[in-house]
Short mmCIF file of C-alpha atoms and ligand atoms in Angstrom, two decimals:
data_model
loop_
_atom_site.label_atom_id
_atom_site.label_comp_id
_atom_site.label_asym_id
_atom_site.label_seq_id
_atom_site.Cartn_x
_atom_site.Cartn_y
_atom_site.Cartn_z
CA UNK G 12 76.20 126.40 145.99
CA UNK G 13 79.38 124.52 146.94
CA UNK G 14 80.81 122.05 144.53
CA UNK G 15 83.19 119.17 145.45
CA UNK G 16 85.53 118.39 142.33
CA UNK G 17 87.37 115.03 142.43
CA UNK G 18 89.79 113.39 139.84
CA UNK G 19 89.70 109.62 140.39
CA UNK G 20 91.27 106.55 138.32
CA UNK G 21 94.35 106.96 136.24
CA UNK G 22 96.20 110.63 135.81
CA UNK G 23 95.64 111.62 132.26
CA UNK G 24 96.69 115.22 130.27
CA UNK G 25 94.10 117.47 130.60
CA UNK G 26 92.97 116.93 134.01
CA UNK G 27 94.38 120.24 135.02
CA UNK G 28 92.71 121.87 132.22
CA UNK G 29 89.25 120.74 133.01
CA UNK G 30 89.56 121.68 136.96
CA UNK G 31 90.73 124.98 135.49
CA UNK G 32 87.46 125.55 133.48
CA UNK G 33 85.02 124.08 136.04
CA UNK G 34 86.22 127.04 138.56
CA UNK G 35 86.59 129.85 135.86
CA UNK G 36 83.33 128.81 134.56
CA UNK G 37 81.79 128.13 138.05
CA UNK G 38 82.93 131.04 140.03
CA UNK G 39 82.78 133.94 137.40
CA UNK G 40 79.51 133.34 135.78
CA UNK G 41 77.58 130.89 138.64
CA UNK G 42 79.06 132.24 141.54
CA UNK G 43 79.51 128.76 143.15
CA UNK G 44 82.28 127.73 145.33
CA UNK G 45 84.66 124.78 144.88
CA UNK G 46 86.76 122.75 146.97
CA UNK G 47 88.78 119.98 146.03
CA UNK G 48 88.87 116.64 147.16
CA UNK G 49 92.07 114.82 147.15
CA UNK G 50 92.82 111.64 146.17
CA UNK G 51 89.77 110.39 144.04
CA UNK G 52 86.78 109.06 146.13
CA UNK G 53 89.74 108.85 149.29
CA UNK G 54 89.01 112.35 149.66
CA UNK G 55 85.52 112.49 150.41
CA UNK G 56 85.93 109.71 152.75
CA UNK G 57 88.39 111.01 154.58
CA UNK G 58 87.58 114.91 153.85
CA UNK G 59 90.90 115.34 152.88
CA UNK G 60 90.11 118.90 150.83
CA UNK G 61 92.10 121.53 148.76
CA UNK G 62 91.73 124.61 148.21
CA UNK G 63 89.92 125.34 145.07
CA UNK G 64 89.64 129.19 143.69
CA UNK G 65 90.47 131.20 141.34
CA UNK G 66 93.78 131.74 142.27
CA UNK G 67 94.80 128.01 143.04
CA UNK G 68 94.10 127.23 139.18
CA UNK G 69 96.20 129.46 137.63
CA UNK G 70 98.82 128.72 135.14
CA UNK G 71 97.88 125.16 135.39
CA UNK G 72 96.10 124.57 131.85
CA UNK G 73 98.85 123.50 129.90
CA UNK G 74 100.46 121.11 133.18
CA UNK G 75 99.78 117.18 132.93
CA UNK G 76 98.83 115.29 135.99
CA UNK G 77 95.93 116.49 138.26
CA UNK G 78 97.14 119.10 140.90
CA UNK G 79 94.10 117.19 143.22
CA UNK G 80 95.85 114.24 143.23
CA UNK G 81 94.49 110.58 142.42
CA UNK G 82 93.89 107.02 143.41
CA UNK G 83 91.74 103.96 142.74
CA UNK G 84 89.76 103.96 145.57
CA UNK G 85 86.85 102.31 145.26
CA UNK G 86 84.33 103.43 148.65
CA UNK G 87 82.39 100.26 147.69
CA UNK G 88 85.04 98.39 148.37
CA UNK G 89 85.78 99.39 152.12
CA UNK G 90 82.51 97.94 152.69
CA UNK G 91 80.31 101.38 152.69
CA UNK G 92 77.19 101.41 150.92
CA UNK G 93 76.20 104.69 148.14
CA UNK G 94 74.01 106.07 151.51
CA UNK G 95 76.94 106.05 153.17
CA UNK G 96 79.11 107.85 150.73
CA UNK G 97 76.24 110.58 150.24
CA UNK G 98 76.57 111.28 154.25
CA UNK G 99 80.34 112.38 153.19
CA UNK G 100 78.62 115.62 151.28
CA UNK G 101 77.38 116.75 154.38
CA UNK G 102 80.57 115.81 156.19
CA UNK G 103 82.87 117.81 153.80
CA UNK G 104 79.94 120.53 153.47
CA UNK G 105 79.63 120.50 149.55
CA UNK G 106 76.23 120.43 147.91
CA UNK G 107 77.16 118.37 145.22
CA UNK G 108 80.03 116.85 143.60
CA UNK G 109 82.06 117.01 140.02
CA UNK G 110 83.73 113.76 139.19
CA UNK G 111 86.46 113.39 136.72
CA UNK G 112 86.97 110.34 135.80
CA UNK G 113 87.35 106.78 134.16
CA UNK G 114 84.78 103.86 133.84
CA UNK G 115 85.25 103.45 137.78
CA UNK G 116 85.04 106.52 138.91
CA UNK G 117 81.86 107.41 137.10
CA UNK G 118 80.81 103.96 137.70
CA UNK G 119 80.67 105.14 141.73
CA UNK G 120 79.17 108.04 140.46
CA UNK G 121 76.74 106.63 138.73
CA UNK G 122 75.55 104.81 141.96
CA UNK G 123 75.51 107.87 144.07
CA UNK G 124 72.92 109.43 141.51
CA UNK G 125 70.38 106.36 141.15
CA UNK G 126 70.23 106.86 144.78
CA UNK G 127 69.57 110.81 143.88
CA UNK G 128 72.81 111.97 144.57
CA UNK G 129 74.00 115.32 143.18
CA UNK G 130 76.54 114.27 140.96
CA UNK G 131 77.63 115.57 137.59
CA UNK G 132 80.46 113.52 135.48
CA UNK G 133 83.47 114.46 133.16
CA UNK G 134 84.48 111.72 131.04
CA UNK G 135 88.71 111.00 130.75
CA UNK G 136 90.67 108.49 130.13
CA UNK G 137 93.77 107.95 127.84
CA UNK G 138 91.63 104.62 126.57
CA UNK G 139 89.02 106.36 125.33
CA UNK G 140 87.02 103.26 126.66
CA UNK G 141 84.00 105.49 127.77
CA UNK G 142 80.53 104.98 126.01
CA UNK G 143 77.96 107.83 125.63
CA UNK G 144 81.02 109.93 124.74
CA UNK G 145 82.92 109.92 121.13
CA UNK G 146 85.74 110.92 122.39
CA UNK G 147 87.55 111.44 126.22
CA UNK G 148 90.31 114.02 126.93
CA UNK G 149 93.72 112.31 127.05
CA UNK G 150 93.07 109.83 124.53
CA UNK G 151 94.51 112.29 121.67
CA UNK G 152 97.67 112.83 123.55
CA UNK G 153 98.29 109.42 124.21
CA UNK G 154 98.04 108.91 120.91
CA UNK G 155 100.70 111.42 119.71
CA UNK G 156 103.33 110.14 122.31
CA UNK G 157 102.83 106.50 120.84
CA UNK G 158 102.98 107.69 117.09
CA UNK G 159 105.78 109.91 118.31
CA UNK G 160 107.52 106.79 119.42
CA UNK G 161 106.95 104.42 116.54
CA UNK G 162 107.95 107.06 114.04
CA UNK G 163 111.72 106.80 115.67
CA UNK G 164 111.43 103.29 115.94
CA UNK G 165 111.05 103.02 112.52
CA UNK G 166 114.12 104.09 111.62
CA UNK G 167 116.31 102.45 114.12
CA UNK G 168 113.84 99.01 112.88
CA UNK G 169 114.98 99.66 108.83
CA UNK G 170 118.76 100.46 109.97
CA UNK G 171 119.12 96.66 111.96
CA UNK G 172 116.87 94.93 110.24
CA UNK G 173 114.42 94.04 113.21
CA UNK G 174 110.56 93.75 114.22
CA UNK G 175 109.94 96.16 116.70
CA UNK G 176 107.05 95.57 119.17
CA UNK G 177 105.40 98.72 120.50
CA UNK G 178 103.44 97.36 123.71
CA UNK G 179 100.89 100.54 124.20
CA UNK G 180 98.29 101.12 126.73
CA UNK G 181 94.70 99.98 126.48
CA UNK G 182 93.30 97.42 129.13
CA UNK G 183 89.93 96.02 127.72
CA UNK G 184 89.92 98.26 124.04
CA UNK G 185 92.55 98.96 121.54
CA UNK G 186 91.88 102.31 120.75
CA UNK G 187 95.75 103.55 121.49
CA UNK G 188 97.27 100.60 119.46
CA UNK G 189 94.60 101.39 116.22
CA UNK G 190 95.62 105.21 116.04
CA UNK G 191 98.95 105.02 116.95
CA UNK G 192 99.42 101.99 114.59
CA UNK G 193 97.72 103.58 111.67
CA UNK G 194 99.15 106.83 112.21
CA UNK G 195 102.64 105.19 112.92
CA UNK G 196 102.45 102.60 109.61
CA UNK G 197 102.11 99.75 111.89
CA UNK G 198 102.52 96.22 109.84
CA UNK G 199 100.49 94.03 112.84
CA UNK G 200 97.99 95.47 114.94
CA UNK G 201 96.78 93.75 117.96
CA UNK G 202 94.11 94.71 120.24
CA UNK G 203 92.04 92.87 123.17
CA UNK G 204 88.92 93.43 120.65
CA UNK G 205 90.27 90.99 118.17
CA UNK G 206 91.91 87.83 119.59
CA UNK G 207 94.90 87.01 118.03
CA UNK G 208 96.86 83.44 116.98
CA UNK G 209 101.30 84.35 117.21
CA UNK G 210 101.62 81.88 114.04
CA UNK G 211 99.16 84.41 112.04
CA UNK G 212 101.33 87.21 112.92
CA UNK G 213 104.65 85.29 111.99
CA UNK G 214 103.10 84.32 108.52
CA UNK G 215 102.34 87.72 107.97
CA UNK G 216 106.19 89.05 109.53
CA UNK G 217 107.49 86.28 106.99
CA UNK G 218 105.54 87.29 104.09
CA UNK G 219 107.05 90.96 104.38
CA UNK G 220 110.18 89.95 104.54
CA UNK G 221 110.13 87.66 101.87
CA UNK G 222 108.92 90.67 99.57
CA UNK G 223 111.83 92.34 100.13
CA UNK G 224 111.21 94.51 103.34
CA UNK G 225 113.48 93.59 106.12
CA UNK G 226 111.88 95.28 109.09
CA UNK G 227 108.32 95.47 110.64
CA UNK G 228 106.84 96.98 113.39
CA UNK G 229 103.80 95.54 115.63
CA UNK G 230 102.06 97.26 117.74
CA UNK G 231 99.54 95.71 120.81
CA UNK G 232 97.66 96.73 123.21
CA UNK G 233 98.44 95.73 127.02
CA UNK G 234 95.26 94.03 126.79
CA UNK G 235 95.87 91.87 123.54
CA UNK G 236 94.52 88.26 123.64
CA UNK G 237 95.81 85.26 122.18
CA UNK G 238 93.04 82.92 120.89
CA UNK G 239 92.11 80.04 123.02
CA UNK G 240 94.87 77.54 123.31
CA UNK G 241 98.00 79.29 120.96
CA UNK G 242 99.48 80.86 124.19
CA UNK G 243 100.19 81.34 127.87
CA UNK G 244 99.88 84.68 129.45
CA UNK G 245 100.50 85.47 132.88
CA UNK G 246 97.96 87.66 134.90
CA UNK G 247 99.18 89.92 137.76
CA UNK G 248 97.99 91.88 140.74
CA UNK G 249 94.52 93.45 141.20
CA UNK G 250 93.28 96.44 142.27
CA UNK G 251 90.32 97.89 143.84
CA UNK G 252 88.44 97.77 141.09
CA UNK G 253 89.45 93.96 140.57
CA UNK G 254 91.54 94.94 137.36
CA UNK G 255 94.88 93.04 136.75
CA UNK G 256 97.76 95.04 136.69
CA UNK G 257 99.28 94.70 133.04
CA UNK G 258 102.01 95.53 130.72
CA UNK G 259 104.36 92.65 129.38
CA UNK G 260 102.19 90.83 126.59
CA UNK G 261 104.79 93.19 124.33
CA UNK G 262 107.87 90.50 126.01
CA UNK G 263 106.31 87.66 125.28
CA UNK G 264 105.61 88.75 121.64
CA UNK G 265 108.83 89.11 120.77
CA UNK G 266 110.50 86.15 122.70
CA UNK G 267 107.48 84.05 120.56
CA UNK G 268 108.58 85.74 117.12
CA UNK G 269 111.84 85.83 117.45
CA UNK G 270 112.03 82.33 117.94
CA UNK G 271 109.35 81.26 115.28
CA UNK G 272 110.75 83.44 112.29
CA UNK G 273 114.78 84.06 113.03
CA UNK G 274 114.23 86.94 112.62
CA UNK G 275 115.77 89.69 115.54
CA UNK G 276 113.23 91.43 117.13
CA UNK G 277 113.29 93.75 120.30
CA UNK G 278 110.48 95.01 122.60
CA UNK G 279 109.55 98.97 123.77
CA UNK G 280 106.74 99.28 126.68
CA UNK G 281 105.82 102.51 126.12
CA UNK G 282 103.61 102.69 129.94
CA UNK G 283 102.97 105.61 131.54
CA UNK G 284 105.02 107.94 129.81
CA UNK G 285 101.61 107.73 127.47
CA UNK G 286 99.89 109.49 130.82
CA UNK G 287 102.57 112.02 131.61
CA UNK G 288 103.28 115.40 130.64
CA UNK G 289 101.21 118.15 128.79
CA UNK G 290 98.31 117.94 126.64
CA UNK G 291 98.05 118.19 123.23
CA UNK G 292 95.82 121.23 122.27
CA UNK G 293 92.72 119.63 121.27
CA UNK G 294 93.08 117.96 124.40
CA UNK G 295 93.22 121.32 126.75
CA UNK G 296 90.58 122.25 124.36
CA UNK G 297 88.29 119.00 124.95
CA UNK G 298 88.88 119.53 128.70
CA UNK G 299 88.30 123.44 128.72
CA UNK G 300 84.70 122.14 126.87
CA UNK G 301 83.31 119.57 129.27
CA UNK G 302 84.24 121.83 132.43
CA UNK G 303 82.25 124.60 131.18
CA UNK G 304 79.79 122.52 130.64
CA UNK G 305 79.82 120.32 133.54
CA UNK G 306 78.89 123.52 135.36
CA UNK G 307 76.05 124.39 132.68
CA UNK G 308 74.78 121.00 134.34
CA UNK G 309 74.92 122.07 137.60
CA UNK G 310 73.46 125.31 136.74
CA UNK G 311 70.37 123.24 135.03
CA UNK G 312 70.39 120.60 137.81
CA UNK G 313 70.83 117.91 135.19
CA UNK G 314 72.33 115.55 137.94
CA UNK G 315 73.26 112.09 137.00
CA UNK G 316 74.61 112.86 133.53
CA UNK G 317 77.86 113.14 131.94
CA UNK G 318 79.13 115.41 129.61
CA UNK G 319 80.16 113.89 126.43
CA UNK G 320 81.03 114.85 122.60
CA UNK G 321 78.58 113.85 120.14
CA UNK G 322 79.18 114.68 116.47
CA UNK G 323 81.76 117.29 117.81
CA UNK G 324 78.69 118.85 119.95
CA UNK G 325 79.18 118.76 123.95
CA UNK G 326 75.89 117.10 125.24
CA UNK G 327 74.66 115.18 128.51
CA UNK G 328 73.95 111.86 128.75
CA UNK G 329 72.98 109.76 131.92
CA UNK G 330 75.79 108.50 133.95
CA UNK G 331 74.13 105.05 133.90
CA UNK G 332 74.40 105.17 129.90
CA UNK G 333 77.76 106.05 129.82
CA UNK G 334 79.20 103.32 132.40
CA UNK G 335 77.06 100.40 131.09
CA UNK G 336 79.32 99.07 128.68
CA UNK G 337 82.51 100.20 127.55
CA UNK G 338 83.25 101.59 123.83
CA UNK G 339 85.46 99.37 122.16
CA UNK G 340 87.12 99.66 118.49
CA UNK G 341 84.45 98.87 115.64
CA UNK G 342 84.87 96.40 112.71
CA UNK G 343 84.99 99.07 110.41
CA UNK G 344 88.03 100.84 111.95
CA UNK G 345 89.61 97.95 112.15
CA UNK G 346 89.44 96.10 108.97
CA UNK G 347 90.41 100.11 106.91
CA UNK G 348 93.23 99.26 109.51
CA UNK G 349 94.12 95.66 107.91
CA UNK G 350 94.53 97.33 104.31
CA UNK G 351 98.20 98.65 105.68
CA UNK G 352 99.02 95.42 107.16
CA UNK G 353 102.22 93.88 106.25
O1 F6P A 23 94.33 105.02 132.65
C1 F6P A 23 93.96 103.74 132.21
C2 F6P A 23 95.16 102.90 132.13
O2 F6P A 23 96.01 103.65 131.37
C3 F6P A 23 95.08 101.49 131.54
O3 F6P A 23 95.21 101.41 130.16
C4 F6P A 23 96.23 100.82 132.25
O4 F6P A 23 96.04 99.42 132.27
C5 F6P A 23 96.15 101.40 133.59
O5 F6P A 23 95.70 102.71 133.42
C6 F6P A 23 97.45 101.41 134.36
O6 F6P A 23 97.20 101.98 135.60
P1 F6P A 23 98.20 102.12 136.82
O7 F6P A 23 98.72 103.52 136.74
O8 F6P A 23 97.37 101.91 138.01
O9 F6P A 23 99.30 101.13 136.64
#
């Protein structure tokens, strides 16, 4: 059997880790080859391939990025239909394909299989967006870096006297800014989940202060809304996927609070250093997981799933299940969230 592995959407820690298990696991114990395709889906369109062995994926567990490379190509997009992309298989001779990936990767390869393609998906994503799955390598990493962050602005907020703003990543769920916040003491949340109104947040800023603390920190999500009506936002480019590029809610925050409560406040957009560097260990040990069983799935022909963590179990779900709807930050987290508030 020859596998085609592809990383597609946003990088994310881990990715290295979880090519690394799908080829120990794959070649030592299944026997199957690998090649890589680079680039996302761009790579089995094109057949641009990389070698993929046991020798390429050494010393790469603990490295961040993906050493396949990858993009937001979306084959739908260029106007080719899921028959279409199958023919690529035969093209770049594999007999069927690993995808690593986001809501939109998945969501390709969850058309390829209702069509019966041979397609077996790994959940990641630093959102930890993905449904069917409790939890997607990268997330936990993210969330360290952003804690990491707001723990130093902390001080420097208490020694001036300021409200920080921590902008974090997290398009369409707020599962960065609730961790980070929590973990980080965060006196404002704000997450696309939960619309917000800027004079709620100032009332809350001013009651702090008036109790005697003279700092606060807020932290949002990218994709933070305001309610209907309170404010303007600006929307930016799209991609393939027809997803506005964002990052800048975290200016306008400030500008708006700054001016409504006097008091000084400064921004930080934390981006993609959230994305970058090395993985956390639960992370490399989430990856290591799914690729070992990814192959398991290959091995029991259980095409069309995903793997996923379920009550800290690795399981399969269907791909179809897992892109339907994303996973988005529950009530309950949320309001234990509120008690820290202010
Ligand atoms: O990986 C997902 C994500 O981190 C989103 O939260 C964010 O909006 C997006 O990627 C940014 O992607 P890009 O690298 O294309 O700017």
């Amino acid at each position: 059997m020859r596998l085609g592995v592809l990383t597609g959407g946003g990088d994310c820690p881990g990715l290295n880790a979880v090519i690394r298990a799908v080829v120990r696991k794959g070649v030592r114990q299944a026997g199957y080859e690998f090649v890589g395709l680079r680039h996302g889906w761009r790579g089995l369109l094109v057949g641009e391939t990389q070698e993929l062995n046991l020798r390429s994926t050494k010393g790469i567990l603990h490295l961040g990025g993906t050493m396949l490379g990858t993009s937001r190509t979306n084959p739908f997009k260029e106007q080719l239909s899921p028959e279409d992309v199958l023919d690529c298989f035969e093209k770049v001779g594999i007999d069927g394909l690993i995808a690593i990936g986001g809501e939109d990767t998945l969501g390709v390869a969850s058309k390829l299989a209702a069509i019966g393609g041979k397609v077996i998906g790994i959940p990641k994503t630093i959102d930890n967006d993905l449904s069917g799955t409790e939890f997607t390598f990268g997330f936990q990493t993210a969330v360290q870096i952003a804690t990491d962050a707001i723990d130093r602005l902390h001080s420097t907020a208490e020694s001036h006297d300021r409200v920080m703003i921590v902008e974090v990543m997290g398009r369409h769920a707020g599962w960065i800014a609730i961790y980070s916040g929590m973990a980080g003491g965060a006196d404002a949340i704000l997450i696309p989940e939960r619309p917000f109104d800027i004079e709620d947040v100032c009332d809350a800023i001013r009651r702090r202060h008036e109790s005697g603390r003279n700092f606060s920190i807020v932290v949002v999500s990218e994709g933070a809304q305001p309610k209907d009506g309170t404010l303007q936002i600006h929307s930016g480019e799209v991609d393939d996927f027809g997803h506005v590029r964002l990052g800048g809610i975290g200016n306008l925050i400030m500008e708006e609070i700054e001016e409504r409560t006097g008091f000084e406040a400064r921004v930080t957009i934390l981006g993609h250093v959230q994305r970058g560097g090395t993985p956390t260990a639960y992370d490399r040990v989430l990856a290591s997981r799914f690729g070992v069983a990814a192959v398991n799935a290959v091995e029991t022909e259980a095409w069309g799933t995903m793997v996923a963590l379920r009550c800290g179990e690795i399981v399969s779900v269907p791909l179809e299940e897992a892109t339907g709807t994303l996973k988005t930050v529950d009530d309950d987290l949320y309001d234990v969230a509120t008690t820290f508030f202010g």
